[in-house]
Coordinates of C-alpha atoms in Angstrom, one line a residue:
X1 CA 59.5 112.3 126.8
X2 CA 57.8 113.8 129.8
X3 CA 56.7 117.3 129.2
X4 CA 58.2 120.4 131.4
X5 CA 56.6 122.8 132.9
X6 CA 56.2 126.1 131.3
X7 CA 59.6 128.1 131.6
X8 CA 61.9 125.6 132.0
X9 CA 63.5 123.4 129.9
X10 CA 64.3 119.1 130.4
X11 CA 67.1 117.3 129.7
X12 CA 67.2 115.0 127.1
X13 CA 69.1 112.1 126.3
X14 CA 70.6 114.1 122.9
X15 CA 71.9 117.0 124.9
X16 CA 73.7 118.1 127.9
X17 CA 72.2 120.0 130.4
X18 CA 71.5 123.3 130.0
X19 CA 74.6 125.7 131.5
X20 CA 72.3 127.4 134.0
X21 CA 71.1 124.4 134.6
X22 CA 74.1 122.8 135.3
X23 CA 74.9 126.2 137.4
X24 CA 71.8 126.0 139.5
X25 CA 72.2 122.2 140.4
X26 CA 76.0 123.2 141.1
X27 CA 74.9 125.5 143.8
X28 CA 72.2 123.1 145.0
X29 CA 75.4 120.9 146.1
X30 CA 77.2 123.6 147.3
X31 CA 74.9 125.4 149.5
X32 CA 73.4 122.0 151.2
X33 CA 77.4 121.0 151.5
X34 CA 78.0 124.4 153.4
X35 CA 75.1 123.7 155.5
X36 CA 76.1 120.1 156.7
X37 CA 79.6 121.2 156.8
X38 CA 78.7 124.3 159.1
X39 CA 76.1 121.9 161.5
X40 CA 78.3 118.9 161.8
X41 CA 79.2 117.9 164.7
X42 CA 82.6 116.0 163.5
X43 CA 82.6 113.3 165.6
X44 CA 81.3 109.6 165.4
X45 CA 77.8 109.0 167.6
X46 CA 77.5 105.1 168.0
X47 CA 80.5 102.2 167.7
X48 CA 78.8 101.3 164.1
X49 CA 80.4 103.9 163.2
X50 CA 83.6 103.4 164.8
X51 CA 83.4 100.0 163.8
X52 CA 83.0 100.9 159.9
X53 CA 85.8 103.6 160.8
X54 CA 88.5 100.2 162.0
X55 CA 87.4 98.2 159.0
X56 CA 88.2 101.4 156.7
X57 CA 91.5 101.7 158.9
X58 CA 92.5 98.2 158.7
X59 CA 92.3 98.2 154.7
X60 CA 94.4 101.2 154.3
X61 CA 97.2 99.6 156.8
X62 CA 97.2 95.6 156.3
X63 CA 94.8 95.3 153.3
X64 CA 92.1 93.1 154.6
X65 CA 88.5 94.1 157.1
X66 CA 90.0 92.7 160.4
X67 CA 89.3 95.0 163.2
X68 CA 90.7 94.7 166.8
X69 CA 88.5 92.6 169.1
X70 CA 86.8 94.2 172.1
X71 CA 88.7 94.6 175.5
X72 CA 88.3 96.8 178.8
X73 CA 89.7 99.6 177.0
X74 CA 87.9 99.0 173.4
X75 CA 84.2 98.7 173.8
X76 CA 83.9 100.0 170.3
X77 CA 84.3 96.7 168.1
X78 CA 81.5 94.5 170.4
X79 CA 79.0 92.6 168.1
X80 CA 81.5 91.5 165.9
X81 CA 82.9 87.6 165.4
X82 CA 86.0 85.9 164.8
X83 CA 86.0 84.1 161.8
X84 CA 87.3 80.9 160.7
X85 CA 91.0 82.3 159.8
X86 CA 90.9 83.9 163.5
X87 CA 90.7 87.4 163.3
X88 CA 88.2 89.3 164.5
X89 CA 85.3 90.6 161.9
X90 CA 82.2 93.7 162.4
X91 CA 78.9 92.4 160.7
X92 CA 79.1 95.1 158.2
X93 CA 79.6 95.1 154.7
X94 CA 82.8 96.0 153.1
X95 CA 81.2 99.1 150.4
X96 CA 81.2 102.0 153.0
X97 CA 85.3 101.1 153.9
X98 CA 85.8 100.7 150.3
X99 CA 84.2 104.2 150.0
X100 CA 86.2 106.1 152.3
X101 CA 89.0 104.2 152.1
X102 CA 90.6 107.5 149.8
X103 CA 89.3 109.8 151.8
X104 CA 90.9 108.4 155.1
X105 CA 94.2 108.1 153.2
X106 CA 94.1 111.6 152.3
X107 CA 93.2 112.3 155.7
X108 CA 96.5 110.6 156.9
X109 CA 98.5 112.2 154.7
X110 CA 97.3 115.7 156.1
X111 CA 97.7 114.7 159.4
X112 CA 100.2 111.5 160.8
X113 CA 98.7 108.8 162.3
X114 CA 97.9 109.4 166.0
X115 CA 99.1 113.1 166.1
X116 CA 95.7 114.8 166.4
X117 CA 92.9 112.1 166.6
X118 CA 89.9 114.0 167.0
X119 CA 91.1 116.2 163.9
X120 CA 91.4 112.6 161.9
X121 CA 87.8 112.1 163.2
X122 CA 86.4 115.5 161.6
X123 CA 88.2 115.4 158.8
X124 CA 86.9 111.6 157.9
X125 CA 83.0 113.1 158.8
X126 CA 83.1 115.1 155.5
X127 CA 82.4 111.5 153.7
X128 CA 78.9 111.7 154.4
X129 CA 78.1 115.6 154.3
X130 CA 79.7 115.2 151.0
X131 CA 77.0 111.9 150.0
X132 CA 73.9 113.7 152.0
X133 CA 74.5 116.5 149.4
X134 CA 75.2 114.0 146.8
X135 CA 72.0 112.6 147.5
X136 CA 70.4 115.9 146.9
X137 CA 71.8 116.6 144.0
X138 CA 70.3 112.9 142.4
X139 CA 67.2 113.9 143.4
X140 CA 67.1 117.0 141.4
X141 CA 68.1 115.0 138.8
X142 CA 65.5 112.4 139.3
X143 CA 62.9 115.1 139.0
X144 CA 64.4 116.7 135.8
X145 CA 64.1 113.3 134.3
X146 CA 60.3 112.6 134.8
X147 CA 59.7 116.0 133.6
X148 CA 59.7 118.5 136.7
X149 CA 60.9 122.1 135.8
X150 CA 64.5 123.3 137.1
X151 CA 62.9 125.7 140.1
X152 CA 60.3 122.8 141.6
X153 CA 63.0 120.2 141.1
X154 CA 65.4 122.0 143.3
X155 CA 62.5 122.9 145.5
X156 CA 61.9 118.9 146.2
X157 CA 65.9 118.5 146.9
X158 CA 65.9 121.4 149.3
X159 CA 62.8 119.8 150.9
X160 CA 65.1 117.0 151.4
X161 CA 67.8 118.2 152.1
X162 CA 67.0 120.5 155.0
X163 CA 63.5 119.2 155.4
X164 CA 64.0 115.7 156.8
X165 CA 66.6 113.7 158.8
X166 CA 69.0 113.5 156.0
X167 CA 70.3 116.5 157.4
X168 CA 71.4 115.1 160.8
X169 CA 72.4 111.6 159.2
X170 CA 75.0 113.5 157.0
X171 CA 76.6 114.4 160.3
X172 CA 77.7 110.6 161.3
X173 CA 79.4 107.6 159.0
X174 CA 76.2 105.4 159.2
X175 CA 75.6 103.5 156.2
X176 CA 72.6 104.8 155.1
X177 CA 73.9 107.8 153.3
X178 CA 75.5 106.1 150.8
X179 CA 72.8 103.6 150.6
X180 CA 70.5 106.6 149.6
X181 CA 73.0 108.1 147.1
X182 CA 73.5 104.5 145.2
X183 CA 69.6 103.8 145.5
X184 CA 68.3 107.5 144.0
X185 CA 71.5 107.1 141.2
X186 CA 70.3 103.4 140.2
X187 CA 66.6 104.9 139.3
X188 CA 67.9 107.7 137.3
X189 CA 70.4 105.3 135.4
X190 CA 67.1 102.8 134.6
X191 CA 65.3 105.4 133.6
X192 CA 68.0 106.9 131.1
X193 CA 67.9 103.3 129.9
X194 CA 64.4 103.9 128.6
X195 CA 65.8 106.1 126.3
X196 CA 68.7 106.6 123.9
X197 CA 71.7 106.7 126.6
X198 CA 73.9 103.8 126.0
X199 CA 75.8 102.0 129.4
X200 CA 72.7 103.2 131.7
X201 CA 71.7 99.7 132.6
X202 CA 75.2 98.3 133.6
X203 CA 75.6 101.6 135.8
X204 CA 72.6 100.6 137.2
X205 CA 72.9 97.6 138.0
X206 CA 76.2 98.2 139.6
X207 CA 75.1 100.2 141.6
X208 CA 72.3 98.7 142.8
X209 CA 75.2 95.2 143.3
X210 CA 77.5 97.6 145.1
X211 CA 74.6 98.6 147.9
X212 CA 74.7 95.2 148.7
X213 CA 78.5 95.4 150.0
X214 CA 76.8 98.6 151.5
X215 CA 74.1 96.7 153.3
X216 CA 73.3 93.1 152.8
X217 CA 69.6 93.9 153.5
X218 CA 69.1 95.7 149.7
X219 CA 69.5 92.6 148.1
X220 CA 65.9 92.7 148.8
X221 CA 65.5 95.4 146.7
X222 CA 66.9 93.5 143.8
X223 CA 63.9 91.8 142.6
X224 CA 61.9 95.4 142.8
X225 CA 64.3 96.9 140.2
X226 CA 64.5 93.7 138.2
X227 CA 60.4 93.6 138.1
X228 CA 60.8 97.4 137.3
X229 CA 63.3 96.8 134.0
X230 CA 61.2 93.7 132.9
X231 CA 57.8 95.6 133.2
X232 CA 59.0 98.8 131.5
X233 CA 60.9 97.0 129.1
X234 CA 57.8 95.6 127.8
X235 CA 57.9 95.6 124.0
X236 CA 54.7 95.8 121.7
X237 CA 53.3 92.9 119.9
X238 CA 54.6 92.4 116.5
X239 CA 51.5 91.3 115.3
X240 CA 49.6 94.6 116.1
X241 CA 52.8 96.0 114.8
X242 CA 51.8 95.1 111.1
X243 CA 48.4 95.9 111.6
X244 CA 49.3 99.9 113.2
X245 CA 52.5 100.4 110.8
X246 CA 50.9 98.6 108.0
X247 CA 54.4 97.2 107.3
X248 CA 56.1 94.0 108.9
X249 CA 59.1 95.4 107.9
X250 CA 58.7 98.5 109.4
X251 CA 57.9 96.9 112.3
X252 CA 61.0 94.4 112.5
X253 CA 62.8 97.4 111.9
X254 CA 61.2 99.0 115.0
X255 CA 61.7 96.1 117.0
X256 CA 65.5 95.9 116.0
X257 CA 66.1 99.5 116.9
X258 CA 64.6 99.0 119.9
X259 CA 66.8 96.3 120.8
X260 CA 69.9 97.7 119.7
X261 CA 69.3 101.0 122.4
X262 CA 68.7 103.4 119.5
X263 CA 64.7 103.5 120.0
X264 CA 63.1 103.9 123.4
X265 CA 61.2 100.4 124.7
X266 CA 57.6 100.4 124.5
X267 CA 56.8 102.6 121.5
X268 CA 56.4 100.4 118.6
X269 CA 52.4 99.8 119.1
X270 CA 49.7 100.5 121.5
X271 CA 49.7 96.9 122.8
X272 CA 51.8 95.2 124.8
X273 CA 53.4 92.1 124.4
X274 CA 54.6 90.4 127.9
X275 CA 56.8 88.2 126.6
X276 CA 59.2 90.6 124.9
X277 CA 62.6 89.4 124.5
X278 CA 64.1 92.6 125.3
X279 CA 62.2 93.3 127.8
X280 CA 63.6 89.7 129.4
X281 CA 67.0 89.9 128.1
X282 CA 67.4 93.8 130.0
X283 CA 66.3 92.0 133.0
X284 CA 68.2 89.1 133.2
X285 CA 71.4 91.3 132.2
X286 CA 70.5 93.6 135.1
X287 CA 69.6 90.8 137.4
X288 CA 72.9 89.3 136.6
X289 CA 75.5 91.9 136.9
X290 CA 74.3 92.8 140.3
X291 CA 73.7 89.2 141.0
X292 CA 77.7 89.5 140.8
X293 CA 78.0 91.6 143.7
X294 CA 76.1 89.3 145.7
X295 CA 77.6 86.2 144.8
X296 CA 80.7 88.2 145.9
X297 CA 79.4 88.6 149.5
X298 CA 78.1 84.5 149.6
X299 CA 81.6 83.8 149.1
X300 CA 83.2 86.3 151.5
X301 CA 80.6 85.0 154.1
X302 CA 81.6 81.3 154.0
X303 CA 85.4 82.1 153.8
X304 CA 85.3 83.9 156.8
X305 CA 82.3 82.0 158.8
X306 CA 81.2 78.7 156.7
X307 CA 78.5 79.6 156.0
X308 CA 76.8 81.6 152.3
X309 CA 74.4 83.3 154.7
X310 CA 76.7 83.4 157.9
X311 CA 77.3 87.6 158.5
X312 CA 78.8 87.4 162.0
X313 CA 75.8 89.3 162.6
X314 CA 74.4 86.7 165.0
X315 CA 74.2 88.7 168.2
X316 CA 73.7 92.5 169.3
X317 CA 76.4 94.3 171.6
X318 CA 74.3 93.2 174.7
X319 CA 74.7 89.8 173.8
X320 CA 70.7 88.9 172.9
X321 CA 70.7 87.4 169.0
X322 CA 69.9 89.1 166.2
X323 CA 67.4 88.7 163.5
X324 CA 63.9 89.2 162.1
X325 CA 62.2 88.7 165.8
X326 CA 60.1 91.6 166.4
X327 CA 56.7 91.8 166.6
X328 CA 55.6 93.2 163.1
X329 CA 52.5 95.5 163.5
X330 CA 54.4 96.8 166.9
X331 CA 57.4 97.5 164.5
X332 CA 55.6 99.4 161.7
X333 CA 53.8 101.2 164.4
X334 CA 57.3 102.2 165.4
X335 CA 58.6 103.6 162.3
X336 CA 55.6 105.3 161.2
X337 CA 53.8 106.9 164.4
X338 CA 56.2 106.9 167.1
X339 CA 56.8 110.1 168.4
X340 CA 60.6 109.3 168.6
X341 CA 60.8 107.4 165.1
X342 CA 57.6 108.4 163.0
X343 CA 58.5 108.4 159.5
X344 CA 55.9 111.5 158.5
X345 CA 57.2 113.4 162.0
X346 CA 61.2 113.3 161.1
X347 CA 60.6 113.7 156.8
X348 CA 57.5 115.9 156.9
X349 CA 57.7 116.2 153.0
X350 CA 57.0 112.5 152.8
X351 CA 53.8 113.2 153.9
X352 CA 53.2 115.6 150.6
X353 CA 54.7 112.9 148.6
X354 CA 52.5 110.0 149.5
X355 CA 49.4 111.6 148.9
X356 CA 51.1 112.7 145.8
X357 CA 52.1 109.3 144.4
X358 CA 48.3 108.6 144.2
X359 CA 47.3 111.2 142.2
X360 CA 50.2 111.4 139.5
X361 CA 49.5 111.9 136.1
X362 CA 51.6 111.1 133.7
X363 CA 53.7 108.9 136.0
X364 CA 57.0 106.6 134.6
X365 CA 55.7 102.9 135.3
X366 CA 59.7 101.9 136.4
X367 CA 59.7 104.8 138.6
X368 CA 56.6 104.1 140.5
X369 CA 57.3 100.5 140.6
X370 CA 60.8 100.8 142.5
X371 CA 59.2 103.8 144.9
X372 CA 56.6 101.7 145.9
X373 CA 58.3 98.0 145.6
X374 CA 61.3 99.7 147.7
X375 CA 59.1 101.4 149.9
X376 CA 57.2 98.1 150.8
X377 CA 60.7 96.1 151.2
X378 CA 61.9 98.4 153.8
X379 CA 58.9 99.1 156.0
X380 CA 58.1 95.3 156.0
X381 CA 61.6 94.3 156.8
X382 CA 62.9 96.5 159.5
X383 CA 59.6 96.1 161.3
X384 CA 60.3 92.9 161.7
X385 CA 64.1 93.7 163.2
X386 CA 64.4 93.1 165.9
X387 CA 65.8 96.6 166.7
X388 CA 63.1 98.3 164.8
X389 CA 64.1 101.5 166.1
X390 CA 68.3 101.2 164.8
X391 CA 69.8 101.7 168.3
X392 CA 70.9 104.8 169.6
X393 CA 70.1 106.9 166.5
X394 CA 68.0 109.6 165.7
X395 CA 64.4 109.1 163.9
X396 CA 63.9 106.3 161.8
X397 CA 67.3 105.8 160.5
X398 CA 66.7 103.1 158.3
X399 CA 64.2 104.4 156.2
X400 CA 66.5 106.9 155.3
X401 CA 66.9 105.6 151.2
X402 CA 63.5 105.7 151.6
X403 CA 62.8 109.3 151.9
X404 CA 63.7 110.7 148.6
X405 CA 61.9 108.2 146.6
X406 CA 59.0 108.9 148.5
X407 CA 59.7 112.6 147.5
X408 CA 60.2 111.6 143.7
X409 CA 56.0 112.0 142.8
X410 CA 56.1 115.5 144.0
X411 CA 57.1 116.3 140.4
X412 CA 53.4 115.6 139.9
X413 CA 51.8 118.7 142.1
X414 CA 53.7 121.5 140.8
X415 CA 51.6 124.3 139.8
X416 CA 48.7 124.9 142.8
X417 CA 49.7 127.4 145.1
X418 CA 47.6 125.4 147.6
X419 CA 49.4 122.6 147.3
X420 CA 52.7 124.4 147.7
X421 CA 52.0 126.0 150.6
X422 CA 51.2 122.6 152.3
X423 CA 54.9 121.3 151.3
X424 CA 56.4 124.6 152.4
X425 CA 54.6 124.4 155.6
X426 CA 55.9 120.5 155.9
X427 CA 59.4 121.6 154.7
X428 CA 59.3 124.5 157.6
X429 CA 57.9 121.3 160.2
X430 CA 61.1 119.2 159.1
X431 CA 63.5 121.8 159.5
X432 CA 62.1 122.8 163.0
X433 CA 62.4 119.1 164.0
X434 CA 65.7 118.0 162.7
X435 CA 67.5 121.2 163.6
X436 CA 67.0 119.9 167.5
X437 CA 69.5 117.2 166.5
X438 CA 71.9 119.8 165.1
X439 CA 73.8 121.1 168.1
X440 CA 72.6 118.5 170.9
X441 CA 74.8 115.0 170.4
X442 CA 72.0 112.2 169.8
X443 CA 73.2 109.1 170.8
X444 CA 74.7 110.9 173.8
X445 CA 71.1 112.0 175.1
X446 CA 69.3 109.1 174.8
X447 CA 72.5 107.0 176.9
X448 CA 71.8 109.5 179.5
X449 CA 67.8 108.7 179.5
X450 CA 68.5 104.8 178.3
X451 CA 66.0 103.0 180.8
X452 CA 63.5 105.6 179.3
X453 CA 64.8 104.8 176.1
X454 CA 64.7 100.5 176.2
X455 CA 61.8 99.1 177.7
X456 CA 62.2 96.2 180.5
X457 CA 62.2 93.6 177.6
X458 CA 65.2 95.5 175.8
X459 CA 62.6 96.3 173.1
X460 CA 62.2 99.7 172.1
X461 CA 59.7 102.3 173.9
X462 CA 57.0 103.5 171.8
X463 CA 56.2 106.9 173.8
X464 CA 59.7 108.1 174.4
X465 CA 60.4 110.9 172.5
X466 CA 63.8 112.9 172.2
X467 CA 62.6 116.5 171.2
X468 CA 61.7 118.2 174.1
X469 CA 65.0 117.0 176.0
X470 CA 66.7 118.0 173.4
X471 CA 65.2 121.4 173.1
X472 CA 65.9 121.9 176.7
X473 CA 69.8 121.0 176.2
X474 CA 70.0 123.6 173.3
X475 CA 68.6 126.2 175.9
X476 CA 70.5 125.2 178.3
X477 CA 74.3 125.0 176.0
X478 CA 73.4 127.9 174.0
X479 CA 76.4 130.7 173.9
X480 CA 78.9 128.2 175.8
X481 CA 81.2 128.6 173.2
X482 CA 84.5 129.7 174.8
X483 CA 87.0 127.9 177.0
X484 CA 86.3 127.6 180.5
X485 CA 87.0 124.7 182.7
X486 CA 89.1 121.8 182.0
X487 CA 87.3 118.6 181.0
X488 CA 88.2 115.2 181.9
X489 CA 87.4 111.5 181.6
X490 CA 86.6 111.7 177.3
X491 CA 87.5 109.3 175.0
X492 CA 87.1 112.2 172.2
X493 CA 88.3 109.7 169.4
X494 CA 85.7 107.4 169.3
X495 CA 82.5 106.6 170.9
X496 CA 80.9 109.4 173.4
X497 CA 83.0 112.3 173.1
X498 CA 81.4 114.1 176.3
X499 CA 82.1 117.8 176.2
X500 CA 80.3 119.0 178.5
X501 CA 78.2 122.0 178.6
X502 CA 78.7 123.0 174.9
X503 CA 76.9 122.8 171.9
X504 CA 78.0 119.7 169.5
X505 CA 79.5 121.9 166.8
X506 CA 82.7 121.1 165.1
X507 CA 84.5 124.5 165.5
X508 CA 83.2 124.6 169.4
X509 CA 85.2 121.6 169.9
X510 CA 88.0 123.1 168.3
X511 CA 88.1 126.4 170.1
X512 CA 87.7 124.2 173.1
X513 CA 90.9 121.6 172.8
X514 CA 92.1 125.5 172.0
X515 CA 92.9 125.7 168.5
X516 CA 92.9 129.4 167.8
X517 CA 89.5 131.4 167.4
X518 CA 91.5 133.5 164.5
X519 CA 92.1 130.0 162.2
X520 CA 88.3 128.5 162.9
X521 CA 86.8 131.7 162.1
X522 CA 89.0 131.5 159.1
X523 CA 87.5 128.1 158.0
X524 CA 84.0 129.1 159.3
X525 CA 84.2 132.3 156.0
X526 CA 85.2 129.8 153.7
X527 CA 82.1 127.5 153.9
X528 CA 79.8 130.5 154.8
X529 CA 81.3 131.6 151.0
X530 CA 80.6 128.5 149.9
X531 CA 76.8 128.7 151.2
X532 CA 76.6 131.8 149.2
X533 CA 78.1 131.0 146.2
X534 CA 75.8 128.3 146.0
X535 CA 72.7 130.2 146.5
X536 CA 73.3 132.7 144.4
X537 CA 73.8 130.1 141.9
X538 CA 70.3 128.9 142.6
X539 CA 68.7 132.4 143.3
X540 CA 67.3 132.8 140.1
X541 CA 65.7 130.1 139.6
X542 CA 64.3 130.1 142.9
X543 CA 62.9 133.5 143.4
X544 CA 62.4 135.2 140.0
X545 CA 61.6 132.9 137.4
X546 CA 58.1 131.9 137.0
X547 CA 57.1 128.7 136.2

């Protein structure tokens, strides 16, 4: 078991969480919950979104994913295909709809269908503040596991949670959310498996099957958490066994506990043998449960298109076709030093937790394998997509699941007031960066500066950057709060609800379409209680004890 830092206690397999533990980690939710809740927008920012928003719509009203095709007045559904049986399908997997399927049915029940569409639209936006804190929460989690004390593991999660572009991402219904939540939950339920919790593996192989109904592209990630259990899983050799026990039968007996869950893998000797059979049957039980989910999606693909690997994903909204076409080196330069998608400039803490996953003692062997196996699956994929950049979106959006793995090795530097400093400085750098997104609607800025946006070719612009623009918009909406003129021309329900001069703030909008300042600032107390509640609940931890 990894050790804790002085002061603070782990969690083991044998015992629940500590209560103030358990408090602390409570307000961790809370407060980043308040937050999101209090920045969010509450509106959708690209037709993904409002596509994923149809497909959840369509299963709570006729039980299947059919969406309506696009028309002059529905722009919102373009990309899509029809499929075999006729109807008209989005290129998107079915996990987020499932999701928030409940959550849009109690929406509905709250409000009737078509009786106050843009309070549907905020209502339903809560799905992923809820997962962004979620996500959090895992990765405090995480970093109790592998043996970081209670105050630097929520350190890490507040890093990033308010640190890097998780913040603005729990403001939309993107994928990528929940993407994140079932990635950082799958680790921590293979590394319970290492020890004496039983069920760990199946929970993590489902979810790791169920992020491939999120987004087809993680069934690349499969074979990185497969390697992971078969490499960790590793037993010792039974013939150094007898020679280090001085008993075969104390050995066998080792080698059955092991097998049975009651003994952590890997403990018997101190060789290894490859070949293990436990090692190979945890793998191939893992590979196979999520293989499940997957052979799920093959067969929805050719019932709907003909075809195993047939998404309807075959063209963009423009019409040019899809698929692994960019150039690569221009791609990674994209994601990880454009000043409009750089990786290290919208999660600063990653930056900390890079140079940290090469100098970490003591290091789980699973958990570095999926950090860097994911890692290298993502950056090597979507720089080869041919939208590199993930449309109209804010920082590199799909390296989003990325960012808290990357953040998982700071568990390692605890302890140097140097070194904290640094991640404090780059937890400061994220929050200055990402708060420009906060009150300025993304997608809706960079339609405004599109041929600065999209180079000639369609391709992506390396130099554009959104931050100054968007500084200057927060300038220039600040304090325009209050009702003035009337606003025409909006489709507020789904794609670019245009505002005008205003900040993008859920309770502006509502004080706006002239819902009564009395009731927002009514709601506005409750989560500003909420905020509170929760850092008190972490205060302790966070200011007077001394690790």
């Amino acid at each position: 078991m990894s050790n804790c830092s002085t002061g603070d206690s782990c969690s083991t397999s044998q015992e629940l969480l500590p209560g103030a533990h358990r408090r602390a980690l409570l307000g961790l939710f809370s407060f980043l919950l308040a937050v999101y809740l209090l920045t969010a927008g509450g509106h959708f920012y690209n037709r993904d979104e409002v596509g994923l928003y149809f497909m959840t719509a369509s299963l709570l009203e006729r039980g299947d994913f059919a969406v309506p095709p696009p028309s002059p007045g529905n722009v919102n559904t373009q990309g899509g295909a029809r499929a075999l049986d006729g109807s008209y399908q989005m290129p998107f997997g079915i996990g987020q709809p499932l999701a928030a399927a409940p959550l849009l049915g109690l929406v509905r029940l709250l409000l009737p269908v078509g009786s106050a569409p843009y309070l549907e639209v905020m209502l339903f936006s809560v799905f992923n503040q809820f997962l962004g804190a979620l996500s959090a929460l895992l990765l405090a989690l995480l970093c109790l596991e592998l043996g970081a004390g209670l105050k630097h593991s929520l350190f890490i999660a507040l890093a990033y949670g308010l640190g890097t572009l998780n913040w603005v991402y729990s403001q939309t219904f993107f994928t990528e959310p929940l993407t994140t939540v079932l990635g950082l939950g799958c680790l921590l339920a293979l590394l319970q498996s290492e020890r004496e919790i039983r069920g760990r593996l199946m929970v993590a192989a489902i979810f790791a099957g169920f992020s491939v109904w999120v987004r087809f592209f993680t069934v690349l990630v499969l074979p990185v958490y497969t390697v992971a259990v078969l490499v960790a899983r590793t037993r010792r050799s039974p013939q150094t066994a007898k020679v280090s026990s001085g008993s075969s039968s104390s050995a066998v007996e080792d080698e059955c506990s092991v097998a049975a869950g009651l003994k952590p893998a890997g403990r018997v000797t101190d060789s290894t043998w490859p070949g293990s059979r436990l090692a190979w049957r945890s793998a191939a039980w893992f590979a196979g449960v999520s293989g499940l989910f997957v052979m799920a999606v093959l067969w929805r693909n050719h019932s709907l298109f003909g075809g195993f690997l047939e998404t309807g994903y075959r063209f963009l909204p423009d019409g040019r076709v899809r698929g692994f076409t960019h150039p690569f080196l221009g791609g990674l330069a994209i994601l990880l030093f454009s000043p409009g998608k750089s990786l290290f400039l919208y999660a600063p803490p990653v930056v900390g937790g890079l140079w940290a996953l090469f100098r970490w003692e003591r290091a789980r062997k699973l958990a570095v394998i999926v950090i860097v196996g994911t890692l290298l699956v993502y950056l090597g994929g979507y720089a080869k997509w041919c939208r590199p950049e993930g449309g109209f979106t804010w920082g590199p959006r799909f390296l989003l699941p990325v960012v808290p793995l990357l953040l998982v090795s700071l568990v390692g530097v605890q302890g140097s007031p140097g070194r904290r400093r640094f991640l404090f400085f780059l937890v400061l750098l994220g929050i200055g960066v990402n708060s420009l997104a906060l009150t300025v609607d993304f997608a809706q800025r960079i339609r405004v500066r599109y041929q600065e946006y999209y180079r000639s070719d369609g391709r992506y612009e390396f130099w554009f950057s959104p931050l100054g623009d968007h500084l200057s918009e927060m300038v220039r909406t600040a304090g325009k709060v209050l009702p003035s003129q009337e606003r025409e021309g909006r489709n507020r329900h789904f794609l670019v609800p245009d505002w005008g001069d205003e900040p993008d703030l859920w309770f502006v909008h509502l004080i706006r379409e002239g819902l009564p300042p009395s009731i927002v600032g009514g709601i506005l107390v409750v989560f500003l209680l909420l905020g509170g509640a929760g850092l008190a609940a972490m205060r302790s931890r966070l200011i007077r004890r001394r690790e």
